[in-house]
Short mmCIF file of C-alpha atoms and ligand atoms in Angstrom, two decimals:
data_model
loop_
_atom_site.label_atom_id
_atom_site.label_comp_id
_atom_site.label_asym_id
_atom_site.label_seq_id
_atom_site.Cartn_x
_atom_site.Cartn_y
_atom_site.Cartn_z
CA UNK A 1 -16.23 -19.75 3.95
CA UNK A 2 -15.07 -16.27 3.21
CA UNK A 3 -12.26 -15.87 5.72
CA UNK A 4 -8.78 -17.25 5.99
CA UNK A 5 -7.38 -17.91 9.47
CA UNK A 6 -3.61 -17.87 9.61
CA UNK A 7 -1.64 -18.80 12.69
CA UNK A 8 1.66 -17.10 12.14
CA UNK A 9 5.18 -17.51 13.37
CA UNK A 10 6.38 -20.57 11.47
CA UNK A 11 9.08 -20.51 8.81
CA UNK A 12 8.10 -21.90 5.39
CA UNK A 13 9.73 -25.13 4.25
CA UNK A 14 8.93 -27.38 1.34
CA UNK A 15 8.11 -27.42 -2.33
CA UNK A 16 5.12 -26.26 -4.38
CA UNK A 17 4.32 -26.16 -8.07
CA UNK A 18 3.38 -22.84 -9.65
CA UNK A 19 0.20 -22.64 -11.75
CA UNK A 20 -0.38 -21.13 -15.18
CA UNK A 21 -0.55 -17.34 -15.25
CA UNK A 22 -3.95 -15.74 -14.75
CA UNK A 23 -2.96 -12.64 -16.68
CA UNK A 24 -1.77 -14.74 -19.63
CA UNK A 25 -4.69 -17.19 -19.57
CA UNK A 26 -7.36 -14.46 -19.71
CA UNK A 27 -6.23 -12.72 -22.95
CA UNK A 28 -5.34 -16.07 -24.52
CA UNK A 29 -8.88 -17.36 -23.85
CA UNK A 30 -10.17 -14.24 -25.65
CA UNK A 31 -7.90 -15.02 -28.62
CA UNK A 32 -10.16 -18.04 -29.26
CA UNK A 33 -12.79 -15.54 -30.49
CA UNK A 34 -10.55 -14.74 -33.47
CA UNK A 35 -10.89 -18.17 -35.05
CA UNK A 36 -13.65 -20.59 -36.08
CA UNK A 37 -11.29 -23.46 -35.22
CA UNK A 38 -10.71 -24.77 -31.66
CA UNK A 39 -7.97 -23.46 -29.42
CA UNK A 40 -6.51 -26.08 -27.08
CA UNK A 41 -4.86 -24.67 -23.97
CA UNK A 42 -2.76 -26.39 -21.33
CA UNK A 43 -1.66 -25.17 -17.90
CA UNK A 44 -4.82 -23.07 -17.47
CA UNK A 45 -5.16 -22.26 -13.76
CA UNK A 46 -8.35 -23.15 -11.88
CA UNK A 47 -9.33 -19.67 -10.77
CA UNK A 48 -12.48 -17.66 -10.36
CA UNK A 49 -11.38 -15.17 -13.06
CA UNK A 50 -10.85 -18.04 -15.50
CA UNK A 51 -14.38 -19.36 -14.77
CA UNK A 52 -15.75 -15.84 -15.19
CA UNK A 53 -14.03 -15.57 -18.57
CA UNK A 54 -15.36 -19.00 -19.57
CA UNK A 55 -18.86 -17.84 -18.62
CA UNK A 56 -18.48 -14.60 -20.56
CA UNK A 57 -17.28 -16.43 -23.67
CA UNK A 58 -20.00 -19.05 -23.19
CA UNK A 59 -22.67 -16.34 -23.29
CA UNK A 60 -21.35 -15.36 -26.73
CA UNK A 61 -21.71 -18.91 -28.04
CA UNK A 62 -18.15 -20.15 -27.49
CA UNK A 63 -18.00 -23.80 -26.36
CA UNK A 64 -15.61 -24.12 -23.44
CA UNK A 65 -14.58 -27.53 -22.11
CA UNK A 66 -12.18 -28.22 -19.29
CA UNK A 67 -10.73 -31.67 -18.81
CA UNK A 68 -9.55 -32.87 -15.37
CA UNK A 69 -5.87 -32.49 -16.34
CA UNK A 70 -6.23 -28.73 -16.72
CA UNK A 71 -6.64 -28.65 -20.49
CA UNK A 72 -9.21 -26.17 -21.76
CA UNK A 73 -10.61 -26.30 -25.28
CA UNK A 74 -12.39 -23.23 -26.61
CA UNK A 75 -14.42 -23.53 -29.77
CA UNK A 76 -15.72 -20.28 -31.26
CA UNK A 77 -17.09 -21.83 -34.47
CA UNK A 78 -20.12 -19.57 -34.06
CA UNK A 79 -20.39 -16.32 -32.16
CA UNK A 80 -24.08 -15.68 -31.61
CA UNK A 81 -23.98 -12.69 -29.28
CA UNK A 82 -20.89 -10.42 -29.53
CA UNK A 83 -21.47 -8.67 -26.21
CA UNK A 84 -20.15 -8.45 -22.64
CA UNK A 85 -22.65 -7.43 -19.99
CA UNK A 86 -22.05 -5.03 -17.11
CA UNK A 87 -22.85 -7.89 -14.68
CA UNK A 88 -19.70 -9.76 -15.75
CA UNK A 89 -17.44 -6.83 -16.69
CA UNK A 90 -17.90 -5.20 -13.29
CA UNK A 91 -16.67 -8.37 -11.57
CA UNK A 92 -13.63 -8.71 -13.85
CA UNK A 93 -12.11 -5.83 -15.78
CA UNK A 94 -10.15 -8.18 -18.03
CA UNK A 95 -13.53 -8.79 -19.76
CA UNK A 96 -12.69 -5.73 -21.84
CA UNK A 97 -10.25 -8.02 -23.70
CA UNK A 98 -13.14 -9.36 -25.77
CA UNK A 99 -13.61 -5.98 -27.46
CA UNK A 100 -10.75 -6.19 -29.99
CA UNK A 101 -11.30 -9.83 -31.00
CA UNK A 102 -15.09 -9.46 -31.34
CA UNK A 103 -14.76 -6.38 -33.48
CA UNK A 104 -12.14 -8.03 -35.69
CA UNK A 105 -14.06 -11.29 -36.15
CA UNK A 106 -17.72 -10.12 -36.12
CA UNK A 107 -17.45 -6.48 -37.18
CA UNK A 108 -19.37 -5.43 -34.09
CA UNK A 109 -19.19 -5.60 -30.31
CA UNK A 110 -21.10 -4.28 -27.35
CA UNK A 111 -18.98 -4.25 -24.22
CA UNK A 112 -19.83 -2.62 -20.91
CA UNK A 113 -17.55 0.13 -19.66
CA UNK A 114 -15.88 -1.29 -16.57
CA UNK A 115 -16.35 1.66 -14.22
CA UNK A 116 -14.11 2.34 -11.22
CA UNK A 117 -12.26 -0.28 -9.22
CA UNK A 118 -10.58 -0.77 -5.86
CA UNK A 119 -7.08 0.15 -7.04
CA UNK A 120 -7.74 3.19 -9.24
CA UNK A 121 -9.80 4.75 -12.03
CA UNK A 122 -8.49 2.39 -14.75
CA UNK A 123 -9.96 3.96 -17.90
CA UNK A 124 -9.96 2.11 -21.26
CA UNK A 125 -9.43 5.17 -23.48
CA UNK A 126 -6.27 3.71 -25.05
CA UNK A 127 -8.11 0.57 -26.16
CA UNK A 128 -10.79 2.77 -27.74
CA UNK A 129 -8.34 5.18 -29.33
CA UNK A 130 -6.37 2.35 -30.94
CA UNK A 131 -9.43 0.62 -32.36
CA UNK A 132 -10.71 3.93 -33.73
CA UNK A 133 -7.35 4.44 -35.44
CA UNK A 134 -7.97 1.07 -37.09
CA UNK A 135 -11.25 2.35 -38.49
CA UNK A 136 -13.76 1.32 -35.82
CA UNK A 137 -16.69 3.50 -34.87
CA UNK A 138 -17.18 3.44 -31.11
CA UNK A 139 -19.87 5.27 -29.21
CA UNK A 140 -20.87 5.09 -25.57
CA UNK A 141 -24.52 4.19 -25.14
CA UNK A 142 -26.12 3.53 -21.76
CA UNK A 143 -22.80 2.58 -20.17
CA UNK A 144 -21.78 0.31 -23.05
CA UNK A 145 -19.13 0.71 -25.73
CA UNK A 146 -20.96 0.08 -28.98
CA UNK A 147 -18.34 -0.68 -31.60
CA UNK A 148 -18.56 -1.50 -35.29
CA UNK A 149 -16.23 -1.79 -38.29
CA UNK A 150 -16.62 -3.46 -41.68
CA UNK A 151 -13.05 -4.66 -41.63
CA UNK A 152 -10.44 -3.14 -39.37
CA UNK A 153 -7.43 -1.78 -41.20
CA UNK A 154 -3.86 -1.64 -39.99
CA UNK A 155 -2.60 1.61 -38.48
CA UNK A 156 0.35 3.09 -36.65
CA UNK A 157 -0.75 3.55 -33.05
CA UNK A 158 1.37 5.36 -30.47
CA UNK A 159 -0.08 4.64 -27.07
CA UNK A 160 -0.08 7.56 -24.60
CA UNK A 161 0.95 5.25 -21.78
CA UNK A 162 1.99 1.66 -21.32
CA UNK A 163 -1.09 -0.51 -20.93
CA UNK A 164 -0.98 -4.29 -20.74
CA UNK A 165 -4.55 -5.21 -21.68
CA UNK A 166 -4.64 -2.25 -24.10
CA UNK A 167 -1.65 -3.69 -25.98
CA UNK A 168 -3.24 -7.17 -25.92
CA UNK A 169 -6.62 -5.94 -27.19
CA UNK A 170 -5.04 -4.06 -30.09
CA UNK A 171 -2.65 -6.89 -30.96
CA UNK A 172 -5.59 -9.32 -31.21
CA UNK A 173 -7.64 -6.90 -33.31
CA UNK A 174 -4.68 -6.19 -35.62
CA UNK A 175 -4.13 -9.92 -36.21
CA UNK A 176 -7.25 -9.96 -38.42
CA UNK A 177 -7.05 -6.38 -39.76
CA UNK A 178 -6.27 -5.50 -43.34
CA UNK A 179 -2.60 -4.53 -43.70
CA UNK A 180 0.07 -3.69 -41.16
CA UNK A 181 -0.36 -2.35 -37.64
CA UNK A 182 2.51 -0.86 -35.69
CA UNK A 183 1.94 -0.55 -31.94
CA UNK A 184 4.36 1.90 -30.36
CA UNK A 185 4.94 2.35 -26.64
CA UNK A 186 3.55 -1.18 -26.32
CA UNK A 187 3.62 -3.09 -23.03
CA UNK A 188 6.59 -5.48 -22.79
CA UNK A 189 5.10 -7.77 -20.13
CA UNK A 190 5.81 -11.52 -20.56
CA UNK A 191 2.03 -12.11 -20.75
CA UNK A 192 1.94 -9.99 -23.94
CA UNK A 193 4.68 -12.22 -25.35
CA UNK A 194 2.77 -15.37 -24.35
CA UNK A 195 -0.35 -14.07 -26.12
CA UNK A 196 1.73 -13.25 -29.22
CA UNK A 197 3.09 -16.82 -29.17
CA UNK A 198 -0.42 -18.25 -29.05
CA UNK A 199 -1.64 -15.92 -31.83
CA UNK A 200 1.37 -16.89 -33.97
CA UNK A 201 0.53 -20.58 -33.44
CA UNK A 202 -2.96 -19.71 -34.77
CA UNK A 203 -1.35 -18.21 -37.88
CA UNK A 204 -0.96 -14.53 -36.95
CA UNK A 205 2.06 -12.59 -38.21
CA UNK A 206 3.54 -10.74 -35.23
CA UNK A 207 7.04 -9.35 -34.68
CA UNK A 208 8.55 -7.52 -31.75
CA UNK A 209 6.35 -8.73 -28.87
CA UNK A 210 8.37 -8.16 -25.71
CA UNK A 211 9.72 -4.87 -27.08
CA UNK A 212 7.89 -1.52 -27.13
CA UNK A 213 7.23 -1.78 -30.89
CA UNK A 214 5.02 -4.59 -32.09
CA UNK A 215 4.44 -5.06 -35.80
CA UNK A 216 1.44 -7.10 -36.91
CA UNK A 217 0.62 -8.08 -40.49
CA UNK A 218 -3.09 -8.76 -40.62
CA UNK A 219 -4.28 -12.05 -42.13
CA UNK A 220 -7.80 -12.85 -43.43
CA UNK A 221 -8.40 -15.66 -40.95
CA UNK A 222 -6.76 -17.59 -38.14
CA UNK A 223 -6.78 -21.33 -37.52
CA UNK A 224 -6.80 -23.63 -34.50
CA UNK A 225 -3.78 -24.13 -32.27
CA UNK A 226 -2.39 -25.69 -29.12
CA UNK A 227 -0.70 -23.55 -26.53
CA UNK A 228 0.71 -23.97 -23.04
CA UNK A 229 0.04 -20.97 -20.80
CA UNK A 230 3.20 -19.53 -19.20
CA UNK A 231 3.79 -19.94 -15.45
CA UNK A 232 2.39 -17.25 -13.15
CA UNK A 233 5.24 -14.89 -12.27
CA UNK A 234 3.15 -13.04 -9.68
CA UNK A 235 2.13 -16.25 -7.89
CA UNK A 236 5.82 -17.22 -7.92
CA UNK A 237 6.88 -13.86 -6.52
CA UNK A 238 4.19 -14.02 -3.85
CA UNK A 239 5.46 -17.35 -2.40
CA UNK A 240 9.04 -16.11 -2.59
CA UNK A 241 8.16 -12.91 -0.72
CA UNK A 242 6.22 -14.97 1.84
CA UNK A 243 9.25 -17.17 2.51
CA UNK A 244 11.57 -14.16 2.67
CA UNK A 245 9.28 -12.60 5.30
CA UNK A 246 8.56 -15.75 7.34
CA UNK A 247 12.03 -17.27 6.97
CA UNK A 248 12.85 -20.80 5.86
CA UNK A 249 13.74 -22.61 2.69
CA UNK A 250 11.39 -23.28 -0.22
CA UNK A 251 11.51 -24.66 -3.74
CA UNK A 252 9.05 -23.50 -6.41
CA UNK A 253 8.78 -25.69 -9.48
CA UNK A 254 7.26 -25.01 -12.90
CA UNK A 255 8.24 -21.33 -12.84
CA UNK A 256 9.57 -18.96 -15.52
CA UNK A 257 12.60 -17.48 -13.69
CA UNK A 258 13.48 -15.22 -16.64
CA UNK A 259 10.22 -13.30 -16.09
CA UNK A 260 11.12 -12.48 -12.47
CA UNK A 261 14.40 -10.54 -12.66
CA UNK A 262 13.24 -7.44 -10.76
CA UNK A 263 11.59 -9.48 -7.99
CA UNK A 264 14.56 -11.84 -7.59
CA UNK A 265 17.01 -8.92 -7.43
CA UNK A 266 14.98 -7.32 -4.64
CA UNK A 267 14.77 -10.58 -2.69
CA UNK A 268 18.54 -11.00 -2.94
CA UNK A 269 18.92 -7.43 -1.74
CA UNK A 270 16.78 -8.39 1.28
CA UNK A 271 19.28 -11.13 2.11
CA UNK A 272 17.69 -14.19 0.51
CA UNK A 273 19.84 -16.78 -1.22
CA UNK A 274 18.30 -17.69 -4.52
CA UNK A 275 19.26 -20.51 -6.86
CA UNK A 276 17.74 -21.29 -10.19
CA UNK A 277 17.82 -24.76 -11.77
CA UNK A 278 15.91 -24.81 -15.03
CA UNK A 279 12.33 -23.92 -14.15
CA UNK A 280 12.81 -24.31 -10.36
CA UNK A 281 13.63 -21.54 -7.94
CA UNK A 282 15.07 -22.22 -4.48
CA UNK A 283 14.98 -19.52 -1.83
CA UNK A 284 16.63 -19.68 1.54
CA UNK A 285 16.88 -16.97 4.14
CA UNK A 286 18.64 -17.46 7.42
CA UNK A 287 18.11 -14.10 9.11
CA UNK A 288 15.63 -11.28 9.44
CA UNK A 289 15.21 -9.72 5.96
CA UNK A 290 16.84 -6.36 5.28
CA UNK A 291 14.68 -3.41 4.22
CA UNK A 292 14.39 -3.01 0.44
CA UNK A 293 12.77 -0.09 -1.34
CA UNK A 294 10.78 -0.68 -4.52
CA UNK A 295 9.25 1.54 -7.17
CA UNK A 296 6.63 0.01 -9.43
CA UNK A 297 6.80 0.60 -13.18
CA UNK A 298 5.96 -1.30 -16.37
CA UNK A 299 7.93 -4.48 -17.15
CA UNK A 300 10.85 -5.17 -16.89
CA UNK A 301 10.84 -2.92 -13.78
CA UNK A 302 9.28 -3.97 -10.48
CA UNK A 303 5.63 -5.09 -10.95
CA UNK A 304 2.75 -3.24 -9.32
CA UNK A 305 1.22 -6.69 -8.76
CA UNK A 306 4.09 -7.43 -6.33
CA UNK A 307 3.87 -4.16 -4.43
CA UNK A 308 1.55 -5.25 -1.58
CA UNK A 309 3.59 -8.41 -0.95
CA UNK A 310 6.81 -6.37 -0.69
CA UNK A 311 5.11 -3.90 1.62
CA UNK A 312 4.27 -6.84 3.90
CA UNK A 313 7.92 -7.95 3.72
CA UNK A 314 9.07 -4.41 4.56
CA UNK A 315 6.83 -4.40 7.65
CA UNK A 316 9.09 -6.96 9.36
CA UNK A 317 12.39 -6.06 7.70
CA UNK A 318 15.40 -4.60 9.45
CA UNK A 319 15.38 -0.90 8.51
CA UNK A 320 13.15 1.50 6.61
CA UNK A 321 11.88 0.88 3.07
CA UNK A 322 10.20 3.24 0.63
CA UNK A 323 7.46 1.61 -1.43
CA UNK A 324 6.48 3.82 -4.37
CA UNK A 325 3.48 3.03 -6.57
CA UNK A 326 3.51 4.70 -9.99
CA UNK A 327 0.97 2.61 -11.95
CA UNK A 328 -2.27 2.85 -9.97
CA UNK A 329 -3.32 5.86 -7.91
CA UNK A 330 -5.11 3.97 -5.15
CA UNK A 331 -3.14 0.82 -4.55
CA UNK A 332 -2.28 1.28 -0.88
CA UNK A 333 -5.47 0.00 0.75
CA UNK A 334 -3.49 -2.83 2.37
CA UNK A 335 -1.31 -0.28 4.22
CA UNK A 336 -4.17 0.63 6.55
CA UNK A 337 -4.90 -3.05 7.21
CA UNK A 338 -1.21 -3.80 7.82
CA UNK A 339 -1.23 -1.06 10.44
CA UNK A 340 -3.91 -3.07 12.28
CA UNK A 341 -1.29 -5.82 12.61
CA UNK A 342 1.13 -3.38 14.20
CA UNK A 343 3.05 -2.24 11.10
CA UNK A 344 4.74 1.15 11.14
CA UNK A 345 3.69 2.72 7.82
CA UNK A 346 3.41 6.37 6.88
CA UNK A 347 1.75 7.27 3.59
CA UNK A 348 3.16 10.26 1.70
CA UNK A 349 1.37 10.61 -1.62
CA UNK A 350 2.30 7.62 -3.75
CA UNK A 351 5.03 6.48 -1.38
CA UNK A 352 4.68 4.38 1.74
CA UNK A 353 7.46 4.82 4.26
CA UNK A 354 7.67 1.48 6.06
CA UNK A 355 9.76 1.11 9.17
CA UNK A 356 10.26 -2.55 9.92
CA UNK A 357 9.17 -3.80 13.33
CA UNK A 358 10.44 -6.89 15.17
CA UNK A 359 6.99 -8.42 15.44
CA UNK A 360 3.54 -8.06 13.94
CA UNK A 361 0.52 -9.17 15.96
CA UNK A 362 -2.35 -11.17 14.55
CA UNK A 363 -5.66 -9.35 14.10
CA UNK A 364 -8.77 -9.33 11.93
CA UNK A 365 -8.13 -7.59 8.59
CA UNK A 366 -10.08 -6.97 5.41
CA UNK A 367 -8.93 -7.78 1.87
CA UNK A 368 -9.73 -5.10 -0.72
CA UNK A 369 -8.28 -6.54 -3.91
CA UNK A 370 -6.37 -9.57 -5.10
CA UNK A 371 -2.78 -8.50 -4.47
CA UNK A 372 -3.65 -6.56 -1.30
CA UNK A 373 -5.03 -9.86 0.06
CA UNK A 374 -1.76 -11.58 -0.79
CA UNK A 375 0.09 -8.91 1.20
CA UNK A 376 -2.19 -9.48 4.18
CA UNK A 377 -1.67 -13.25 4.02
CA UNK A 378 2.11 -12.75 4.07
CA UNK A 379 1.80 -10.45 7.08
CA UNK A 380 -0.42 -13.06 8.75
CA UNK A 381 2.25 -15.72 8.24
CA UNK A 382 4.77 -13.64 10.17
CA UNK A 383 2.46 -12.21 12.84
CA UNK A 384 2.24 -13.62 16.33
CA UNK A 385 -1.04 -15.42 16.98
CA UNK A 386 -4.07 -15.59 14.68
CA UNK A 387 -4.80 -13.31 11.74
CA UNK A 388 -8.19 -13.58 10.07
CA UNK A 389 -8.34 -12.18 6.54
CA UNK A 390 -11.93 -11.37 5.53
CA UNK A 391 -13.24 -11.28 1.93
CA UNK A 392 -10.78 -13.80 0.61
CA UNK A 393 -12.88 -14.31 -2.50
CA UNK A 394 -10.40 -11.76 -3.87
CA UNK A 395 -7.66 -14.38 -3.44
CA UNK A 396 -9.66 -17.03 -5.28
CA UNK A 397 -9.54 -14.79 -8.35
CA UNK A 398 -5.81 -15.20 -8.73
CA UNK A 399 -4.22 -17.86 -6.49
CA UNK A 400 -4.94 -21.48 -7.32
CA UNK A 401 -5.10 -23.71 -4.22
CA UNK A 402 -3.64 -21.07 -1.92
CA UNK A 403 -4.36 -22.87 1.37
CA UNK A 404 -3.16 -26.17 -0.04
CA UNK A 405 0.08 -24.69 -1.26
CA UNK A 406 0.72 -22.75 1.95
CA UNK A 407 -0.01 -25.87 4.01
CA UNK A 408 2.44 -27.82 1.86
CA UNK A 409 5.01 -25.22 2.93
CA UNK A 410 4.19 -25.86 6.58
CA UNK A 411 1.99 -22.83 7.23
CA UNK A 412 -1.03 -23.12 9.50
CA UNK A 413 -3.95 -21.81 7.42
CA UNK A 414 -7.62 -22.63 7.44
CA UNK A 415 -10.68 -21.33 5.61
CA UNK A 416 -13.43 -20.39 8.04
CA UNK A 417 -17.01 -19.12 7.71
N1 EPU B 501 -4.67 3.22 -18.39
C1 EPU B 501 -5.25 4.33 -18.97
N2 EPU B 501 -5.97 4.16 -20.12
C2 EPU B 501 -6.14 2.93 -20.70
C3 EPU B 501 -5.55 1.80 -20.09
C4 EPU B 501 -4.81 1.99 -18.94
O1 EPU B 501 -5.13 5.45 -18.47
O2 EPU B 501 -6.83 2.85 -21.72
C5 EPU B 501 -3.86 3.38 -17.16
C6 EPU B 501 -4.41 2.64 -15.97
O3 EPU B 501 -5.40 3.38 -15.31
C7 EPU B 501 -3.16 2.44 -15.14
C8 EPU B 501 -2.07 2.23 -16.20
O4 EPU B 501 -2.60 2.78 -17.40
O5 EPU B 501 -2.89 3.58 -14.40
C9 EPU B 501 -1.65 0.81 -16.47
O6 EPU B 501 -2.79 -0.01 -16.58
P1 EPU B 501 -2.85 -1.28 -17.51
O7 EPU B 501 -3.81 -1.02 -18.62
O8 EPU B 501 -1.49 -1.74 -17.88
O9 EPU B 501 -3.51 -2.36 -16.55
P2 EPU B 501 -4.48 -3.51 -17.01
O10 EPU B 501 -4.08 -3.96 -18.36
O11 EPU B 501 -5.88 -3.12 -16.77
C10 EPU B 501 -3.00 -5.50 -16.17
C11 EPU B 501 -3.16 -6.62 -15.20
C12 EPU B 501 -3.17 -6.07 -13.79
C13 EPU B 501 -1.85 -5.32 -13.55
C14 EPU B 501 -1.67 -4.23 -14.62
C15 EPU B 501 -0.33 -3.51 -14.54
C16 EPU B 501 -4.43 -8.22 -16.51
C17 EPU B 501 -5.69 -8.94 -16.73
N3 EPU B 501 -4.39 -7.34 -15.50
O12 EPU B 501 -4.12 -4.64 -15.96
O13 EPU B 501 -3.25 -7.18 -12.91
O14 EPU B 501 -1.84 -4.74 -12.29
O15 EPU B 501 -1.77 -4.81 -15.93
O16 EPU B 501 0.72 -4.41 -14.68
O17 EPU B 501 -3.45 -8.43 -17.21
C18 EPU B 501 -3.88 -8.34 -10.95
O18 EPU B 501 -3.54 -9.39 -11.51
O19 EPU B 501 -4.15 -8.28 -9.72
C19 EPU B 501 -3.95 -7.10 -11.73
C20 EPU B 501 -4.61 -6.02 -11.29
#
């Protein structure tokens, strides 16, 4: 069942609940490695990437238990094998997040280099540079980063560029280092803040998460904690963009509206009416969306993880939109697939010039990565007739219960073989 058949042309109406954030859950699961005491997590989404992370941690000796209500308990009382194999790292790049915690807790780590990926080169040089500044010795042997350190020591680290998992890896390592670490040019993403909150609950001393300077006072050990994973802002944005493209009126509950400013602004610009009540977001759109241009950049600017969904929206919008990608060099694979549905897109370097058309037509398309798939699903919801999205295992990495949620909004979707 690797394809999703979407029969488009229906507006979306109804209410769905947003899941916990994949990109917060993954680093937070790795934080469990920093302590011999259990970490109890709530609102952990049921996703393939979360299972992959559980498997990776399990191979190291971490006990991972999920209860039916979505609570996950991670117990890293003993770490028997501080390593991450190529087999797992190549399927999920976030596996590199074990490097900092393993090194800090065990004094050694062997983590596969991730290699290339569908959206760009994605090196991990900033993770390595930061850990070296904290006193680690890291060599590359047979495709693996072989890292060791007696005890990491605090350092001032100015990152060459803004990296989300790089910031998270270094923040986790610094939590157990000797002395103070200052991370400059740090990522300000809400997921970094959520990780800092969890680490603080475990006893870490962190200031400034959410700004570009994070100060961490290392402590000798961390304890157990309970933490609720923040809502997924990209899942939220994806359903909002879908409704803006297909038309209709939806309510999303269990969201974190304050993490979605850039996306909500752009949806308003497209003509959507948006109302926020606590953690719920209502979106209503009564006419064809207007064309809105976006330029991706680190938080709080417009997220690269929302770029494909907004390209799909632009395909049916009234007017011409410029979609500029500045984070990843190869994140336009969906453009070629959208053209198969009748979209008018011209690629000029890192900008896609999208001229909205009145109608897309259903066709068979191929998903290349998680967010590209989300863009194709949105296009399928608006297209006339049937769209079949192949390789939807990409979607299972990051969208919990996608068909169920879309069906609850009145869409006609079905998983087929
Ligand atoms: N970069 C380097 N060197 C490094 C690290 C990053 O050159 O050592 C470059 C990357 O190649 C890229 C830019 O810096 O051009 C930013 O990459 P970043 O490190 O921030 O990305 P990431 O941490 O690997 C996370 C998310 C991605 C999201 C990006 C950008 C997780 C697990 N993943 O990746 O999410 O696109 O930040 O916001 O948090 C997704 O969910 O579909 C996804 C790809």
